[in-house]
XYZ file of C-alpha atoms in Angstrom:
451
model
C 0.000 0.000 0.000
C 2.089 3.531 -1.275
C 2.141 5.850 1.438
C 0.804 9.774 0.215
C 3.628 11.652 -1.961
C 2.680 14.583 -1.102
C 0.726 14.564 2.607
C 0.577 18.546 2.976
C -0.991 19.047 -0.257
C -3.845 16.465 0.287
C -7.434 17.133 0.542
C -9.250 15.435 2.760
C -13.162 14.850 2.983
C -15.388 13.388 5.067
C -16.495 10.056 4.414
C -19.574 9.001 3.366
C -21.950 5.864 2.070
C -21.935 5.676 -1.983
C -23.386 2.203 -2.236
C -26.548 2.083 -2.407
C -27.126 -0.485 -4.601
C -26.178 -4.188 -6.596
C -24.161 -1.861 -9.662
C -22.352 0.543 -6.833
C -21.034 -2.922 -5.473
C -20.088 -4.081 -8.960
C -18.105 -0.466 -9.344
C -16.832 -0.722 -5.862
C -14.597 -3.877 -6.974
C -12.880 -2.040 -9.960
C -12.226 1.067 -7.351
C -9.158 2.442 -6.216
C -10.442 1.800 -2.491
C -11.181 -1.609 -3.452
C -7.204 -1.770 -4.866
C -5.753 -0.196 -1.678
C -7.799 -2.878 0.741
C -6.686 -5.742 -1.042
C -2.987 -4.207 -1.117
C -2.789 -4.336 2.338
C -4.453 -7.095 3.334
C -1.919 -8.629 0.974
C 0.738 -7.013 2.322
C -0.461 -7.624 6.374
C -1.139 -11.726 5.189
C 2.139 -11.374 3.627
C 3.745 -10.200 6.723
C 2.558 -13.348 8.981
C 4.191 -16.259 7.168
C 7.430 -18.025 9.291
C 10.525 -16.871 8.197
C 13.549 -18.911 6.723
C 16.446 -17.470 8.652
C 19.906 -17.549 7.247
C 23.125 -17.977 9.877
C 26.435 -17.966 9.019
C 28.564 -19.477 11.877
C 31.736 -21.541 12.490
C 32.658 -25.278 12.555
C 31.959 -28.234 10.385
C 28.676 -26.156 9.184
C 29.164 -22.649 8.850
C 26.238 -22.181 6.961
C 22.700 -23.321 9.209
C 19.321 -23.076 8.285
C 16.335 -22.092 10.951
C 12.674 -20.959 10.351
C 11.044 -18.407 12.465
C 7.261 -18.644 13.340
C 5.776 -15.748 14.212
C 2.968 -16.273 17.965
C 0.372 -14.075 19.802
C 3.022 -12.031 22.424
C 6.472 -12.718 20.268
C 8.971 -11.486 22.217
C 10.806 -11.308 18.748
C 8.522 -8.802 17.674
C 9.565 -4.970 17.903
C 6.632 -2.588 18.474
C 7.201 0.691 17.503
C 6.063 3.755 19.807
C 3.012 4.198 17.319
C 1.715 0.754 17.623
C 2.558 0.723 21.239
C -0.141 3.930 21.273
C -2.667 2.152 19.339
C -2.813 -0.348 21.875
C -3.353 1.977 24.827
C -6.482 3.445 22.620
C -7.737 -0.156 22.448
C -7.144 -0.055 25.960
C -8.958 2.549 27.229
C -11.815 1.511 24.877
C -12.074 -1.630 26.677
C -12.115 0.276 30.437
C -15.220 2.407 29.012
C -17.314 -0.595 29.415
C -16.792 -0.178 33.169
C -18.602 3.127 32.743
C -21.842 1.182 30.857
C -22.345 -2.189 32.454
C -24.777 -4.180 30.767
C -28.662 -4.084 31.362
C -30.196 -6.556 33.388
C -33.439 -6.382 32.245
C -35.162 -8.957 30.093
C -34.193 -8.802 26.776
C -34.472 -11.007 23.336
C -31.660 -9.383 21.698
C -28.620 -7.662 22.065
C -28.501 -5.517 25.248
C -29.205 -2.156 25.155
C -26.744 -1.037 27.774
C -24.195 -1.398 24.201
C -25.549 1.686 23.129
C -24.361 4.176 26.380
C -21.210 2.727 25.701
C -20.975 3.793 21.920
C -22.554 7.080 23.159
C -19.483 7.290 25.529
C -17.261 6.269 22.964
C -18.526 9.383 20.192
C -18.079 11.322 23.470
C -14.589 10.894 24.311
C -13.080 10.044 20.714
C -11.457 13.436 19.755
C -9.730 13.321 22.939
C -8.380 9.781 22.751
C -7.396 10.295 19.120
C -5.407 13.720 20.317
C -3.776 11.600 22.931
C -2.770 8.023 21.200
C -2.052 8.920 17.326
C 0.466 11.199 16.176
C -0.216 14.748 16.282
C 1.376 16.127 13.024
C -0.329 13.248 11.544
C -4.160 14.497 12.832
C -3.058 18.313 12.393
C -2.835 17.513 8.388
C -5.213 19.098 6.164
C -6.131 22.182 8.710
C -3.674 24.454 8.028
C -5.836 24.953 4.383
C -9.250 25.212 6.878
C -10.795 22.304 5.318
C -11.310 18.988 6.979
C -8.324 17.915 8.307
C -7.355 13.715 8.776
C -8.572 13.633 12.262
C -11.782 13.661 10.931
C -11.776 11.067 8.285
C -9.840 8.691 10.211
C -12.578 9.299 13.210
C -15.112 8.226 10.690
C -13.378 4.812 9.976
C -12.627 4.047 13.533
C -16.273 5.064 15.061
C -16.945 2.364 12.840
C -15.373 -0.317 13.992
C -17.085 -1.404 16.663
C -20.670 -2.475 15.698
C -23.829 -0.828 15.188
C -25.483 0.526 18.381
C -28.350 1.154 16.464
C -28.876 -2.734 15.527
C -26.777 -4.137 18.677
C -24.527 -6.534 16.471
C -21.288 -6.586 14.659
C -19.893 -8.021 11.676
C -17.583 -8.209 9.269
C -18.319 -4.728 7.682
C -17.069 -3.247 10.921
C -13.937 -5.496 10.883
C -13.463 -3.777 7.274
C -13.803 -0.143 9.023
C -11.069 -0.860 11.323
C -8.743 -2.433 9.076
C -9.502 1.254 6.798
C -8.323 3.047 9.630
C -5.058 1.360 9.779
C -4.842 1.197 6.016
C -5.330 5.043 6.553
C -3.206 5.362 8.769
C -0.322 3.715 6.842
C -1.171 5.963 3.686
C -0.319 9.233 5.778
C 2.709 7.840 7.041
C 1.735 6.997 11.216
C 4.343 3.883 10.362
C 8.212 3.718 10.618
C 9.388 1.758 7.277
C 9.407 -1.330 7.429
C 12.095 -4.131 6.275
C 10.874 -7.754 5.689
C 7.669 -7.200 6.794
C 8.163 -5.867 10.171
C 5.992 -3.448 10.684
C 3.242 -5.328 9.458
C 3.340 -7.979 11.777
C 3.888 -5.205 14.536
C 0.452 -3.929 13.243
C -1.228 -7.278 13.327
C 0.240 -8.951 16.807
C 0.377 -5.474 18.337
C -2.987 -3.749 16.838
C -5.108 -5.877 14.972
C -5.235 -8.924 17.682
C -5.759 -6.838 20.439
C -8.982 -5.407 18.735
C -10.338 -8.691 18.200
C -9.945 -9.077 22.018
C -11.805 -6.038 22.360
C -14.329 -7.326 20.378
C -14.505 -10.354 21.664
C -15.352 -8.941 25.060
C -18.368 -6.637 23.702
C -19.883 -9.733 21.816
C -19.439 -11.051 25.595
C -20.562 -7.945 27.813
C -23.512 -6.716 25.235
C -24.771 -9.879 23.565
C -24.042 -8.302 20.112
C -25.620 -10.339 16.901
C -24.233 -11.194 14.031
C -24.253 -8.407 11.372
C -24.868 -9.761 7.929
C -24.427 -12.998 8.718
C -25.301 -16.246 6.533
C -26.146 -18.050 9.710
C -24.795 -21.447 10.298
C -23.531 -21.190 6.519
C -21.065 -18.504 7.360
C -17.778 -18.726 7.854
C -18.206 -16.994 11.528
C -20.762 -15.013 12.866
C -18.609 -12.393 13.813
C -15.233 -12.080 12.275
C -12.831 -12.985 8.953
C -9.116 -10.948 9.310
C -7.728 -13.566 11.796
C -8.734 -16.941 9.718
C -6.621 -15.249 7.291
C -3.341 -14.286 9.455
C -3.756 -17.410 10.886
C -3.813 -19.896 8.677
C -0.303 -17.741 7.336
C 0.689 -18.120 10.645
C 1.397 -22.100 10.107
C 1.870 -21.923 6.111
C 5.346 -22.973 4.844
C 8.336 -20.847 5.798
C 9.624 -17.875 3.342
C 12.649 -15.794 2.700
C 10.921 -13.467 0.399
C 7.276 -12.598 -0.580
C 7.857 -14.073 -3.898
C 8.372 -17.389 -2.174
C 5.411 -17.803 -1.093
C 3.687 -21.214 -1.921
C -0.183 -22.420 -1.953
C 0.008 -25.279 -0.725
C 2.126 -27.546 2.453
C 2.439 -26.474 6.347
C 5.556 -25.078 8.133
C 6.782 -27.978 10.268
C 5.307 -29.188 13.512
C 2.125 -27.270 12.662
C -1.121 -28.256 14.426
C -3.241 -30.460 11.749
C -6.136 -28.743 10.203
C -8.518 -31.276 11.276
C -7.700 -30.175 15.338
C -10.358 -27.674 14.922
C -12.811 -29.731 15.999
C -10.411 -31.079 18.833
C -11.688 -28.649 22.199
C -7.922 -29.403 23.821
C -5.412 -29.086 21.300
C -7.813 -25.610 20.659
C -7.351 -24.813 23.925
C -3.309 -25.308 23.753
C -2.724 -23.790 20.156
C -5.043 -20.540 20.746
C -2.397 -18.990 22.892
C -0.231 -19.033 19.867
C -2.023 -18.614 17.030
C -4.919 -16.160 15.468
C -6.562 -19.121 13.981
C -6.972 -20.931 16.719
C -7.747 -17.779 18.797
C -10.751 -17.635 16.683
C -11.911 -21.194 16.956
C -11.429 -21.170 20.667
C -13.681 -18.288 21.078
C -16.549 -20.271 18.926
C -16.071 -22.573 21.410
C -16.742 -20.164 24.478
C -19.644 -18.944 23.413
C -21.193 -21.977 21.128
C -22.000 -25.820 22.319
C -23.157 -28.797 20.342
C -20.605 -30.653 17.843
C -18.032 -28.752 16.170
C -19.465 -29.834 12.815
C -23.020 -29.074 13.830
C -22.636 -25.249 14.280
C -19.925 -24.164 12.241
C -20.274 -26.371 9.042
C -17.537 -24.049 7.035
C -15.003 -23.923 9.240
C -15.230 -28.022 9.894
C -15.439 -28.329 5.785
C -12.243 -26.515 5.709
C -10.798 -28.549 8.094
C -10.782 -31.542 5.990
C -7.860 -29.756 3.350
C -5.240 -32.204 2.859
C -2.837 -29.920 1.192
C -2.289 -27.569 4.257
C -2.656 -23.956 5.843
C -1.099 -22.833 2.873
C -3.966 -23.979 0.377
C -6.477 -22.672 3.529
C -4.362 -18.937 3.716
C -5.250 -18.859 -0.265
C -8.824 -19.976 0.202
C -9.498 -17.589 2.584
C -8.054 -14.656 0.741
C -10.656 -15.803 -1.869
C -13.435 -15.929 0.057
C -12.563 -12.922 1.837
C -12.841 -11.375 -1.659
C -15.850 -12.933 -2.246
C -18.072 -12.750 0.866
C -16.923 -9.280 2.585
C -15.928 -7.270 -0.359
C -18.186 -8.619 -2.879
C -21.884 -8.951 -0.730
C -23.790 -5.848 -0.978
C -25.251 -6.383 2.826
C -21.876 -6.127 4.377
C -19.777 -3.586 2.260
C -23.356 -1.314 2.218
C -22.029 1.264 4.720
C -18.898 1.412 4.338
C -17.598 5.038 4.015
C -15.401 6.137 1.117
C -13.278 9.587 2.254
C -9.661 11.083 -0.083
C -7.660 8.006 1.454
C -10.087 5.191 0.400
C -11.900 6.590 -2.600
C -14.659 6.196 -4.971
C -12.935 6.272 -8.248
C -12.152 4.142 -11.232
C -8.683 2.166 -10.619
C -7.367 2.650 -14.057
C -5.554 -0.433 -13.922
C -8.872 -2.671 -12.810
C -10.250 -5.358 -15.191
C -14.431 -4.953 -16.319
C -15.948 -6.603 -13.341
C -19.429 -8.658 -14.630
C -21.769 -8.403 -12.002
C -22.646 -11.634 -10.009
C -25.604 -12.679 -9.543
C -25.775 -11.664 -5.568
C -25.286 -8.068 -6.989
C -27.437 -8.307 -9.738
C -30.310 -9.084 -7.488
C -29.842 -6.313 -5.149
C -32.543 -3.502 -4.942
C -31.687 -0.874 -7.913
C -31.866 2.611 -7.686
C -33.751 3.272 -10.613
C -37.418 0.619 -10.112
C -38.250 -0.451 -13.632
C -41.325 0.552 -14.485
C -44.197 -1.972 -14.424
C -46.079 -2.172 -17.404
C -49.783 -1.225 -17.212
C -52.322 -4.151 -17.137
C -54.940 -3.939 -19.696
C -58.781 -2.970 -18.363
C -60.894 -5.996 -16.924
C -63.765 -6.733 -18.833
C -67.029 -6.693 -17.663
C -68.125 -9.895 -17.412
C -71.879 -8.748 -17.900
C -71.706 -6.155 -21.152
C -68.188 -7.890 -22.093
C -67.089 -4.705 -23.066
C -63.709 -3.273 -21.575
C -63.293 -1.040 -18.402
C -61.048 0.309 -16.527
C -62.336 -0.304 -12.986
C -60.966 -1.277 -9.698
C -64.016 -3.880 -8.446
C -62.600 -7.059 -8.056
C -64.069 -9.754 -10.635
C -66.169 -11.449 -8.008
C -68.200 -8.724 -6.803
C -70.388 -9.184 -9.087
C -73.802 -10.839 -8.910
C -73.377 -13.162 -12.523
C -71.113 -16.566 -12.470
C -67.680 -15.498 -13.884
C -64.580 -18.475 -15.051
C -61.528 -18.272 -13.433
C -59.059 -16.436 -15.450
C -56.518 -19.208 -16.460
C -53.243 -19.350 -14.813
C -54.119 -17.609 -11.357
C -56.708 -19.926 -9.922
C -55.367 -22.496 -7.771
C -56.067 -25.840 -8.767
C -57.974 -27.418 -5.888
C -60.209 -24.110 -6.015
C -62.307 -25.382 -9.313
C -65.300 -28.197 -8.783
C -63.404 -29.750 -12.070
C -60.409 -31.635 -12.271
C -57.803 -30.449 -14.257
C -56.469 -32.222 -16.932
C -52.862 -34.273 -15.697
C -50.091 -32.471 -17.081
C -48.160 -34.442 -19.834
C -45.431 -36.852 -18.651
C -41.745 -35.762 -19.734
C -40.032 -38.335 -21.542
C -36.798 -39.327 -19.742
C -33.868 -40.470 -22.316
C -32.212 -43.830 -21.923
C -28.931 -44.510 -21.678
C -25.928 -43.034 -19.085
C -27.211 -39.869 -19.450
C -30.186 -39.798 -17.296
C -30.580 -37.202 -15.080
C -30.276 -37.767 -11.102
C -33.065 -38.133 -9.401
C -33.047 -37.223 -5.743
C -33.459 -40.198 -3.389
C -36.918 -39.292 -2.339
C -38.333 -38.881 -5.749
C -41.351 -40.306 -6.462
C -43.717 -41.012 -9.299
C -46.385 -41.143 -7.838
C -49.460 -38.563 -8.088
C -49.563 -36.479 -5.305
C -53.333 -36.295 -3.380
């Protein structure tokens, strides 16, 4: 993701919804925004795969061969002063819900207590921006008296954290917080970075943390899914740390462009131990993956396979986290950025924008999009007048057909068939071809007449 050239000169503006419909999601994809998530999602996933770790000693083997693996609390991880401050937000986010226990009224849904603390939260945000991110970093943008990057990056980060008008949270809000960082990043908040470093700062250091956060609203609140598939979803909640996680045990690199698709890095925790409660338990200290699972687990009972049918599909990949990392970059693709119900509100500002990415391929609109509301209804064509069914003559009137006194036939086509005193004549038999190429019949297929 390229940082600004030119971060004094930029105009920023306040971010706001432009999808409103099936097409704006099919434009969305060929976006620059769209270009810039991807990037660093790309560039974070990147980040997360074990090292291969070059030493050059003495003796009979001066040359020696090691591979790093990168856990939840590495001590070989370097946080910079910036992502030590993004914690300490996170922080004091999470002691806020001290000052809005939950409700313990009855309730069906999520509690409502969720929505003083999101009050308190819009409350105190300019100050805990002014205290935890980089002032010459907020201050651009209001020397020219226009808005300045405090306020778009307030936007993203307000809207990270669930809806307090619906009381749930979802993937769409995941996407809001990984803008802000993304955001961040373009205006420069990050030290450079060599082999990846600062990315995995941002993911250990940032990115996990918030999870925990979240993790402990879903708790305290009761939050619902947000645009979720149900059962048939990956997770009810959350994506970004199936992704790092499954890099987290992929094969070991020494350069981005070694990156395979498929294989494990060594002593790596089968795929199939998902539905395994203790090695969970033991690997979710270390891993993002894991993490994940083990929180399913916390908060859902039953069979693994039973309530999170995805996730135990998955786990039956023979080729390794690798091949998983790679599927899940696809279906992150598919199911966050490409469903109109998630990406719906997210906000596009100057950093993340809505405009054409030159260098995007013609997008053909899927059929989820394509059977979104449009903006434009098309029109209806006008039915033709009934006819009387006394004068036969044609009139445009709104009494129904059976108001009247005189015996009228069904019109053909709405009537339901039981509703006649006749019987309606069977419906010709399809011919089925012989041969190998008959079609599959379901199991319970009969041919007998229905009563």
């Amino acid at each position: 993701l390229q940082p600004l050239q030119h971060k004094s000169d930029h105009k920023f503006i306040v971010p706001s919804k432009k999808i409103h419909d099936g097409d704006d999601v099919t434009f969305f994809l060929t976006s620059k925004a769209y270009s810039d998530i991807m990037s660093f999602i790309f560039q974070l996933n990147t980040a997360m795969f074990p090292r291969t770790i070059q030493s050059n000693g003495s003796g009979p083997h001066p040359f020696s061969t090691s591979v790093k693996c990168w856990t939840l609390k590495d001590p070989d991880v370097t946080f910079s002063p910036v992502i030590q401050s993004l914690a300490k937000l996170i922080e004091a986010l999470g002691t806020i819900i001290e000052d809005a226990p939950p409700d313990t009224g009855p309730r069906r849904f999520g509690n409502i207590s969720f929505r003083k603390w999101n009050d308190i939260v819009k409350e105190r945000m300019s100050q805990l921006m002014d205290q935890y991110l980089p002032a010459e970093i907020l201050a651009l943008g209001t020397e020219n008296g226009l808005v300045s990057a405090k306020t778009e990056l307030e936007a993203y980060l307000l809207g990270s954290f669930g809806s307090s008008q619906r009381l749930d949270y979802g993937t769409g809000h995941e996407l809001s917080f990984l803008a802000f960082l993304g955001c961040l990043w373009k205006l420069g908040a990050f030290p450079d970075s060599e082999d990846g470093e600062q990315e995995r700062a941002i993911v250990l250091g940032v990115i996990e943390p918030y999870l925990e956060l979240i993790r402990r609203l879903i708790l305290t609140y009761t939050l619902e899914p947000a645009g979720s598939h149900g059962v048939w979803g990956l997770d009810d909640h959350s994506f970004l740390p199936y992704i790092f996680g499954s890099a987290q045990l992929s094969p070991a690199i020494s350069s981005p462009l070694e990156i395979t698709t498929e294989g494990s890095v060594a002593n790596a925790p089968n795929p199939a131990d998902v539905a395994k409660a203790n090695v969970v338990e033991r690997e979710r200290k270390n891993n993002m993956y894991f993490n994940a699972i083990g929180f399913i687990y916390d908060v859902k009972k039953g069979p693994f396979w039973e309530h999170s049918p995805i996730l135990y599909d998955i786990s039956g990949v023979k080729a390794g986290w690798a091949k998983i990392n790679k599927g899940m970059l696809k279906m992150y693709n598919a199911e966050v950025l490409g469903k109109f119900p998630v990406v719906q509100h997210f906000p596009f500002g100057s950093l993340f924008c809505w405009e054409k990415d030159p260098a995007a391929a013609n997008i053909i609109a899927s059929i989820h999009t394509s059977s979104q509301p449009q903006r434009t209804p098309v029109a209806t064509p006008r039915q033709r007048p009934l006819r009387d069914p006394i004068t036969g003559s044609s009139q445009a009137s709104t009494q129904a057909p059976w108001a009247s006194g005189s015996t009228m036939q069904p019109m053909g086509g709405t009537v339901a068939p039981w509703a006649s005193s006749r019987v309606p004549a069977a419906a010709p038999q399809a011919t089925v071809p012989s041969g190998p190429n008959q079609p599959t019949r379901a199991p319970w297929a009969t041919t007998t007449a229905l009563p």
